[in-house]
Amino acid sequence: MNKFEILRKVCGPFLIVLLFFGNCKSKQESLIEEIQELIEEEKYEKGTELLKNYLSHPRSDAEILSKEKPESPRIVELSSDRKRLVFVEDNKLTIRDLNEAASESRKLDEIPASVAVSVKANFALSEYPMANGCRLLALSLKDDSLQYESGAQISCRNRGGISDDGSKIFYFVDNQLYEEKTVEPRTPKLVLGKEKIAPPFPNLKSRFYLYPIGKDFLLFSGNAGSYTLYYFQPDKKIADKIDQEVISPQLYYGPDNSAFYLGGTIGRLHLRRVQYGKGKPTISKLFTVSRKEINPWKLSAKNEFLSNYSGKVHLWGPMRKSQILPLLCERTWVVHPERVLCETESGSLYLTGLEFPEDDWTLMKLYEEIRSK
């Protein structure tokens, strides 16, 4: 056996391995090449479908919470510090402690129309549809210590609340706010008359929304893109007006006892911040926002926000250019520790980080390019 044959027998297997890895491409690289070929062949529909499937699918490091699309719209609620997640899929309720990566699920007797959680999401007030309105059920999300059904029949248009210790619920009847202890006998009490939480246009059919901030609440009153914001203190049974010209009653909890909502007028939207935790909350009118920025989840970085619009996720801020992240979500939330909770068009629900490989950015760019064809 000559030297060449000995070298071939010894090094041959290593050369094959090196050749294999030299030609091995990542899933993203192969997809990029395939999409580029489809663009050259003007097969835009197929290319769009492939990219949409990839960008909608959870990455390998994502945490999948649910794969099945429920029959009813999924209800998602966060504690005010965004560390506890509650979501309802039909009659299945799941509680997720995001710091401890622990989940617990339970079956509900019926499918709720809505769920409102306490400030730490240890308790919930759920509404169940009836022939004429909704009935209320208060329950503990920690254990079986509370399951209380109110005798009230209320409008399903409003959002009530529950105290952080689960001892009281709050709900609206005939534009007035009532308080009820979660023990028998049922003793509802009028807390605020309609004149104390008046909407901007009293002659319109109004809607009311409660959001917990510590032991107190923020209360939105209004309709048709025009709301007044009140600071409601249950212990003192008073409500102070703290803002007006509010566009939407949707509240987005942020870091450090802050929350965000939209103010202004139709066609001229302003982001507003409410800072709470020490006495009466303070309101800051920040800056004008576009339609792509109408559901502002605050990130920990200064002046950075994340929003969802038309199935795409936007990273934006007043001092930076808006950037479309390489993932497709029908709805998004930002949780702590800082991750995106994504609900896809197919109905899956998963958690993912905000760091993406370069190839994913390339694929998102291709997706935008091919959809414009």
CSV table of C-alpha atoms in Angstrom, one decimal:
chain,number,residue,atom,x,y,z
A,1,MET,CA,0.0,0.0,0.0
A,2,ASN,CA,1.5,3.3,-1.1
A,3,LYS,CA,1.5,6.6,0.9
A,4,PHE,CA,-1.4,8.0,-1.2
A,5,GLU,CA,-3.6,5.0,-0.4
A,6,ILE,CA,-2.8,5.2,3.3
A,7,LEU,CA,-3.6,9.0,3.3
A,8,ARG,CA,-6.9,8.3,1.5
A,9,LYS,CA,-8.0,5.6,4.0
A,10,VAL,CA,-7.1,7.7,7.0
A,11,CYS,CA,-8.3,11.1,5.9
A,12,GLY,CA,-11.2,10.1,3.6
A,13,PRO,CA,-13.9,10.0,6.4
A,14,PHE,CA,-12.8,13.4,7.7
A,15,LEU,CA,-12.9,15.0,4.3
A,16,ILE,CA,-16.5,13.6,3.8
A,17,VAL,CA,-17.5,15.2,7.1
A,18,LEU,CA,-15.9,18.5,6.2
A,19,LEU,CA,-17.6,18.5,2.8
A,20,PHE,CA,-21.0,17.8,4.4
A,21,PHE,CA,-20.7,20.7,6.9
A,22,GLY,CA,-19.3,22.9,4.2
A,23,ASN,CA,-22.4,22.5,2.1
A,24,CYS,CA,-24.9,22.3,5.1
A,25,LYS,CA,-27.2,25.3,5.2
A,26,SER,CA,-29.5,26.5,7.9
A,27,LYS,CA,-33.2,26.4,7.6
A,28,GLN,CA,-33.3,30.1,7.2
A,29,GLU,CA,-30.6,30.2,4.5
A,30,SER,CA,-32.3,27.5,2.5
A,31,LEU,CA,-35.6,29.4,2.8
A,32,ILE,CA,-34.0,32.7,1.7
A,33,GLU,CA,-32.6,31.0,-1.4
A,34,GLU,CA,-36.0,29.4,-2.2
A,35,ILE,CA,-37.8,32.7,-1.8
A,36,GLN,CA,-35.3,34.5,-4.0
A,37,GLU,CA,-35.9,31.9,-6.7
A,38,LEU,CA,-39.7,32.2,-6.4
A,39,ILE,CA,-39.4,36.0,-6.8
A,40,GLU,CA,-37.3,35.6,-9.9
A,41,GLU,CA,-39.9,33.2,-11.3
A,42,GLU,CA,-42.7,35.7,-10.2
A,43,LYS,CA,-44.3,33.1,-8.0
A,44,TYR,CA,-45.3,35.6,-5.4
A,45,GLU,CA,-48.3,33.9,-3.9
A,46,LYS,CA,-46.3,30.7,-3.0
A,47,GLY,CA,-43.4,32.8,-1.7
A,48,THR,CA,-45.8,34.8,0.5
A,49,GLU,CA,-47.3,31.6,1.9
A,50,LEU,CA,-43.9,30.1,2.8
A,51,LEU,CA,-42.7,33.3,4.5
A,52,LYS,CA,-46.0,33.7,6.4
A,53,ASN,CA,-45.8,30.2,7.7
A,54,TYR,CA,-42.2,30.7,8.8
A,55,LEU,CA,-42.7,34.1,10.5
A,56,SER,CA,-45.9,32.9,12.2
A,57,HIS,CA,-44.3,29.7,13.6
A,58,PRO,CA,-42.7,29.9,17.0
A,59,ARG,CA,-38.9,29.9,17.0
A,60,SER,CA,-37.0,27.0,18.6
A,61,ASP,CA,-36.4,29.0,21.8
A,62,ALA,CA,-40.0,30.1,22.1
A,63,GLU,CA,-42.2,28.8,24.9
A,64,ILE,CA,-45.5,27.5,23.5
A,65,LEU,CA,-48.4,28.0,25.9
A,66,SER,CA,-51.2,26.7,23.6
A,67,LYS,CA,-51.4,25.2,20.2
A,68,GLU,CA,-55.2,25.0,19.7
A,69,LYS,CA,-57.4,27.8,18.6
A,70,PRO,CA,-60.4,28.0,20.9
A,71,GLU,CA,-64.0,28.2,19.7
A,72,SER,CA,-64.5,31.5,21.4
A,73,PRO,CA,-62.1,34.4,21.3
A,74,ARG,CA,-59.2,33.8,23.7
A,75,ILE,CA,-59.3,36.1,26.8
A,76,VAL,CA,-55.9,37.3,28.0
A,77,GLU,CA,-55.3,39.3,31.2
A,78,LEU,CA,-52.1,40.4,32.9
A,79,SER,CA,-51.3,41.5,36.5
A,80,SER,CA,-50.3,45.2,36.7
A,81,ASP,CA,-46.6,44.2,37.0
A,82,ARG,CA,-47.0,41.9,34.0
A,83,LYS,CA,-45.5,39.0,36.0
A,84,ARG,CA,-48.7,36.9,36.1
A,85,LEU,CA,-50.6,35.9,33.1
A,86,VAL,CA,-54.2,34.6,33.0
A,87,PHE,CA,-55.8,33.3,29.8
A,88,VAL,CA,-59.1,31.7,29.1
A,89,GLU,CA,-59.8,29.3,26.2
A,90,ASP,CA,-63.5,28.5,26.1
A,91,ASN,CA,-64.1,27.0,29.5
A,92,LYS,CA,-60.5,26.4,30.4
A,93,LEU,CA,-58.7,29.0,32.5
A,94,THR,CA,-54.9,28.9,32.8
A,95,ILE,CA,-52.7,30.9,35.3
A,96,ARG,CA,-49.1,31.3,34.5
A,97,ASP,CA,-46.5,32.7,36.9
A,98,LEU,CA,-43.9,34.2,34.4
A,99,ASN,CA,-41.1,34.5,36.9
A,100,GLU,CA,-41.4,30.9,38.2
A,101,ALA,CA,-42.3,29.4,34.8
A,102,ALA,CA,-45.2,27.6,36.5
A,103,SER,CA,-48.7,27.0,35.1
A,104,GLU,CA,-52.0,25.8,36.5
A,105,SER,CA,-55.2,25.1,34.6
A,106,ARG,CA,-58.8,24.5,35.7
A,107,LYS,CA,-62.1,24.0,34.0
A,108,LEU,CA,-64.9,26.6,34.3
A,109,ASP,CA,-68.5,25.6,34.4
A,110,GLU,CA,-69.3,27.9,31.5
A,111,ILE,CA,-67.6,30.0,28.9
A,112,PRO,CA,-67.2,33.6,30.2
A,113,ALA,CA,-67.9,36.7,28.2
A,114,SER,CA,-65.0,38.5,29.9
A,115,VAL,CA,-62.6,38.3,32.8
A,116,ALA,CA,-61.1,41.1,34.9
A,117,VAL,CA,-58.2,40.2,37.3
A,118,SER,CA,-57.1,41.9,40.5
A,119,VAL,CA,-53.9,44.0,40.6
A,120,LYS,CA,-51.7,40.9,41.3
A,121,ALA,CA,-54.0,38.6,39.3
A,122,ASN,CA,-54.7,36.5,42.4
A,123,PHE,CA,-58.4,36.9,42.0
A,124,ALA,CA,-60.7,37.3,39.0
A,125,LEU,CA,-64.2,38.7,38.3
A,126,SER,CA,-65.8,36.8,35.4
A,127,GLU,CA,-69.0,37.7,33.5
A,128,TYR,CA,-71.3,35.0,32.0
A,129,PRO,CA,-73.8,35.9,29.4
A,130,MET,CA,-77.5,35.4,30.1
A,131,ALA,CA,-80.7,36.2,28.1
A,132,ASN,CA,-80.6,39.8,29.2
A,133,GLY,CA,-77.1,40.8,30.3
A,134,CYS,CA,-74.5,39.1,32.3
A,135,ARG,CA,-74.1,37.5,35.8
A,136,LEU,CA,-71.0,37.8,37.9
A,137,LEU,CA,-68.7,35.2,39.5
A,138,ALA,CA,-65.7,36.1,41.7
A,139,LEU,CA,-63.1,33.4,42.2
A,140,SER,CA,-59.6,32.9,43.6
A,141,LEU,CA,-56.8,32.1,41.1
A,142,LYS,CA,-54.5,30.9,43.9
A,143,ASP,CA,-56.6,28.1,45.4
A,144,ASP,CA,-60.3,27.2,46.1
A,145,SER,CA,-60.8,29.8,48.8
A,146,LEU,CA,-63.3,31.9,46.8
A,147,GLN,CA,-66.1,31.2,44.4
A,148,TYR,CA,-68.8,33.7,44.9
A,149,GLU,CA,-71.7,34.4,42.6
A,150,SER,CA,-73.3,37.8,42.8
A,151,GLY,CA,-77.1,38.2,42.5
A,152,ALA,CA,-76.6,41.2,40.2
A,153,GLN,CA,-77.6,41.1,36.5
A,154,ILE,CA,-75.5,43.7,34.7
A,155,SER,CA,-74.8,44.9,31.2
A,156,CYS,CA,-72.1,43.0,29.4
A,157,ARG,CA,-70.8,46.2,27.9
A,158,ASN,CA,-68.9,47.3,31.0
A,159,ARG,CA,-65.8,46.1,32.8
A,160,GLY,CA,-66.0,45.6,36.5
A,161,GLY,CA,-63.3,44.9,39.0
A,162,ILE,CA,-62.2,43.0,42.1
A,163,SER,CA,-60.2,44.0,45.1
A,164,ASP,CA,-56.7,42.6,45.4
A,165,ASP,CA,-57.7,40.5,48.5
A,166,GLY,CA,-60.8,39.2,46.7
A,167,SER,CA,-63.1,40.6,49.4
A,168,LYS,CA,-65.1,43.0,47.2
A,169,ILE,CA,-66.3,43.2,43.7
A,170,PHE,CA,-67.3,46.4,41.8
A,171,TYR,CA,-69.8,46.6,38.9
A,172,PHE,CA,-71.9,49.1,37.0
A,173,VAL,CA,-75.7,49.2,36.9
A,174,ASP,CA,-77.6,52.1,35.2
A,175,ASN,CA,-74.4,54.2,34.9
A,176,GLN,CA,-73.7,53.9,38.6
A,177,LEU,CA,-71.0,52.0,40.5
A,178,TYR,CA,-71.8,49.4,43.1
A,179,GLU,CA,-69.7,47.5,45.6
A,180,GLU,CA,-70.5,44.0,46.9
A,181,LYS,CA,-68.7,41.9,49.5
A,182,THR,CA,-67.9,38.4,48.3
A,183,VAL,CA,-69.6,36.7,51.3
A,184,GLU,CA,-73.2,35.8,52.0
A,185,PRO,CA,-75.6,37.4,52.5
A,186,ARG,CA,-75.4,39.5,49.3
A,187,THR,CA,-75.2,43.1,50.2
A,188,PRO,CA,-74.6,45.4,47.2
A,189,LYS,CA,-74.1,49.1,48.0
A,190,LEU,CA,-74.2,52.1,45.8
A,191,VAL,CA,-70.7,53.6,45.8
A,192,LEU,CA,-70.8,56.3,43.1
A,193,GLY,CA,-73.9,57.9,41.6
A,194,LYS,CA,-74.0,58.6,37.8
A,195,GLU,CA,-73.3,62.3,38.4
A,196,LYS,CA,-69.9,61.5,40.0
A,197,ILE,CA,-68.6,59.4,37.1
A,198,ALA,CA,-70.3,61.3,34.3
A,199,PRO,CA,-69.2,60.6,30.7
A,200,PRO,CA,-68.3,63.4,28.2
A,201,PHE,CA,-71.7,63.0,26.5
A,202,PRO,CA,-74.4,62.0,29.0
A,203,ASN,CA,-77.1,61.5,26.4
A,204,LEU,CA,-75.1,58.7,24.7
A,205,LYS,CA,-75.3,55.2,26.0
A,206,SER,CA,-72.1,55.1,28.1
A,207,ARG,CA,-69.6,52.4,28.8
A,208,PHE,CA,-67.5,52.0,32.0
A,209,TYR,CA,-64.1,50.3,32.6
A,210,LEU,CA,-62.2,49.6,35.8
A,211,TYR,CA,-58.5,48.8,36.0
A,212,PRO,CA,-56.8,48.1,39.3
A,213,ILE,CA,-53.8,50.2,40.4
A,214,GLY,CA,-52.8,49.0,43.9
A,215,LYS,CA,-55.8,49.1,46.2
A,216,ASP,CA,-57.5,51.7,44.0
A,217,PHE,CA,-58.7,51.8,40.4
A,218,LEU,CA,-58.7,53.8,37.2
A,219,LEU,CA,-62.2,54.3,35.8
A,220,PHE,CA,-62.9,55.2,32.2
A,221,SER,CA,-66.4,56.6,31.5
A,222,GLY,CA,-67.7,57.4,28.0
A,223,ASN,CA,-68.3,56.1,24.5
A,224,ALA,CA,-67.7,56.7,20.8
A,225,GLY,CA,-64.0,57.5,21.1
A,226,SER,CA,-64.5,60.1,23.9
A,227,TYR,CA,-63.9,59.1,27.5
A,228,THR,CA,-63.2,60.8,30.8
A,229,LEU,CA,-60.7,59.2,33.2
A,230,TYR,CA,-61.3,59.1,36.9
A,231,TYR,CA,-59.2,58.0,39.9
A,232,PHE,CA,-61.5,55.8,42.1
A,233,GLN,CA,-60.6,55.2,45.7
A,234,PRO,CA,-62.9,52.5,47.2
A,235,ASP,CA,-62.0,53.1,50.8
A,236,LYS,CA,-63.0,56.8,50.5
A,237,LYS,CA,-65.8,56.1,48.0
A,238,ILE,CA,-64.7,59.0,45.9
A,239,ALA,CA,-63.7,59.4,42.2
A,240,ASP,CA,-61.5,62.3,41.0
A,241,LYS,CA,-61.4,63.3,37.4
A,242,ILE,CA,-57.8,63.2,36.3
A,243,ASP,CA,-58.0,63.4,32.5
A,244,GLN,CA,-60.4,64.0,29.6
A,245,GLU,CA,-60.4,63.7,25.8
A,246,VAL,CA,-59.4,60.0,26.1
A,247,ILE,CA,-59.8,58.2,22.8
A,248,SER,CA,-59.8,54.6,24.1
A,249,PRO,CA,-60.6,53.0,27.5
A,250,GLN,CA,-57.9,50.3,26.9
A,251,LEU,CA,-55.1,50.5,29.5
A,252,TYR,CA,-51.6,49.1,28.9
A,253,TYR,CA,-49.6,48.4,32.0
A,254,GLY,CA,-45.9,49.5,31.9
A,255,PRO,CA,-42.9,49.1,34.2
A,256,ASP,CA,-42.5,51.0,37.5
A,257,ASN,CA,-46.2,51.7,38.4
A,258,SER,CA,-46.9,53.3,35.1
A,259,ALA,CA,-49.6,52.6,32.5
A,260,PHE,CA,-50.4,54.0,29.0
A,261,TYR,CA,-53.4,54.9,27.0
A,262,LEU,CA,-54.5,57.0,24.0
A,263,GLY,CA,-55.8,60.5,24.2
A,264,GLY,CA,-56.5,63.4,21.9
A,265,THR,CA,-59.1,63.4,19.1
A,266,ILE,CA,-60.0,61.2,16.2
A,267,GLY,CA,-57.2,61.8,13.6
A,268,ARG,CA,-54.8,63.3,16.2
A,269,LEU,CA,-53.8,60.6,18.7
A,270,HIS,CA,-51.6,61.3,21.7
A,271,LEU,CA,-49.9,58.8,24.0
A,272,ARG,CA,-50.5,59.5,27.6
A,273,ARG,CA,-48.9,58.0,30.7
A,274,VAL,CA,-50.4,57.6,34.1
A,275,GLN,CA,-48.0,57.3,37.0
A,276,TYR,CA,-49.5,55.8,40.2
A,277,GLY,CA,-48.6,54.3,43.5
A,278,LYS,CA,-48.0,57.5,45.6
A,279,GLY,CA,-51.2,59.4,46.2
A,280,LYS,CA,-53.2,60.7,43.3
A,281,PRO,CA,-52.0,59.5,40.0
A,282,THR,CA,-50.3,62.0,37.6
A,283,ILE,CA,-50.9,62.2,33.9
A,284,SER,CA,-48.3,63.1,31.3
A,285,LYS,CA,-49.2,63.9,27.8
A,286,LEU,CA,-46.3,62.5,25.8
A,287,PHE,CA,-46.3,62.7,22.0
A,288,THR,CA,-48.4,62.1,18.8
A,289,VAL,CA,-48.7,58.5,17.7
A,290,SER,CA,-49.8,56.9,14.4
A,291,ARG,CA,-52.4,54.1,13.8
A,292,LYS,CA,-49.5,51.6,13.9
A,293,GLU,CA,-48.8,52.6,17.5
A,294,ILE,CA,-52.3,52.5,19.0
A,295,ASN,CA,-51.6,49.6,21.4
A,296,PRO,CA,-48.5,50.8,23.2
A,297,TRP,CA,-46.6,48.3,25.3
A,298,LYS,CA,-43.7,50.0,27.1
A,299,LEU,CA,-40.3,48.3,27.0
A,300,SER,CA,-37.6,48.8,29.6
A,301,ALA,CA,-35.4,50.7,27.3
A,302,LYS,CA,-36.0,54.5,27.4
A,303,ASN,CA,-38.8,55.7,25.1
A,304,GLU,CA,-39.2,52.3,23.4
A,305,PHE,CA,-42.6,50.7,22.8
A,306,LEU,CA,-43.9,47.7,21.0
A,307,SER,CA,-47.3,47.7,19.2
A,308,ASN,CA,-49.2,45.3,16.9
A,309,TYR,CA,-50.9,46.5,13.8
A,310,SER,CA,-52.3,44.6,10.9
A,311,GLY,CA,-50.7,41.3,12.0
A,312,LYS,CA,-47.2,42.8,12.3
A,313,VAL,CA,-45.2,43.8,15.4
A,314,HIS,CA,-43.7,47.2,15.5
A,315,LEU,CA,-40.8,48.4,17.6
A,316,TRP,CA,-40.9,52.2,17.8
A,317,GLY,CA,-40.3,55.3,19.9
A,318,PRO,CA,-40.2,59.1,19.5
A,319,MET,CA,-36.4,59.2,18.9
A,320,ARG,CA,-36.1,56.1,16.7
A,321,LYS,CA,-37.3,54.9,13.3
A,322,SER,CA,-40.2,52.4,13.5
A,323,GLN,CA,-39.0,48.8,12.9
A,324,ILE,CA,-41.0,45.7,12.0
A,325,LEU,CA,-40.0,42.7,14.0
A,326,PRO,CA,-39.6,39.4,12.2
A,327,LEU,CA,-42.7,37.7,13.6
A,328,LEU,CA,-46.3,37.8,12.6
A,329,CYS,CA,-48.9,38.0,15.5
A,330,GLU,CA,-52.6,38.9,15.4
A,331,ARG,CA,-52.3,40.1,19.0
A,332,THR,CA,-49.4,40.9,21.3
A,333,TRP,CA,-48.6,41.7,24.9
A,334,VAL,CA,-45.4,42.5,26.7
A,335,VAL,CA,-44.7,40.5,29.8
A,336,HIS,CA,-42.1,40.4,32.6
A,337,PRO,CA,-39.3,39.3,32.3
A,338,GLU,CA,-39.4,41.2,29.0
A,339,ARG,CA,-40.8,38.9,26.3
A,340,VAL,CA,-43.5,39.1,23.7
A,341,LEU,CA,-46.7,37.1,24.2
A,342,CYS,CA,-47.8,36.4,20.6
A,343,GLU,CA,-51.2,35.1,19.4
A,344,THR,CA,-51.0,34.0,15.8
A,345,GLU,CA,-53.7,33.9,13.1
A,346,SER,CA,-54.0,30.1,13.5
A,347,GLY,CA,-54.7,30.6,17.2
A,348,SER,CA,-51.5,29.4,18.9
A,349,LEU,CA,-50.1,31.3,21.9
A,350,TYR,CA,-46.5,31.5,22.7
A,351,LEU,CA,-43.8,33.6,24.5
A,352,THR,CA,-40.7,34.7,22.6
A,353,GLY,CA,-37.7,37.0,23.2
A,354,LEU,CA,-36.8,40.2,21.4
A,355,GLU,CA,-33.5,39.0,19.9
A,356,PHE,CA,-33.6,37.7,16.4
A,357,PRO,CA,-30.9,36.2,14.1
A,358,GLU,CA,-29.9,38.2,11.1
A,359,ASP,CA,-31.5,35.7,8.7
A,360,ASP,CA,-34.9,36.3,10.3
A,361,TRP,CA,-34.6,40.0,9.6
A,362,THR,CA,-33.7,39.1,6.0
A,363,LEU,CA,-36.8,36.9,5.7
A,364,MET,CA,-39.0,39.7,7.1
A,365,LYS,CA,-37.6,42.1,4.5
A,366,LEU,CA,-38.4,39.5,1.8
A,367,TYR,CA,-41.9,39.2,3.1
A,368,GLU,CA,-42.5,42.9,2.9
A,369,GLU,CA,-40.9,42.9,-0.6
A,370,ILE,CA,-42.9,40.0,-2.0
A,371,ARG,CA,-46.2,41.3,-0.6
A,372,SER,CA,-45.7,44.5,-2.5
A,373,LYS,CA,-45.5,42.7,-5.9
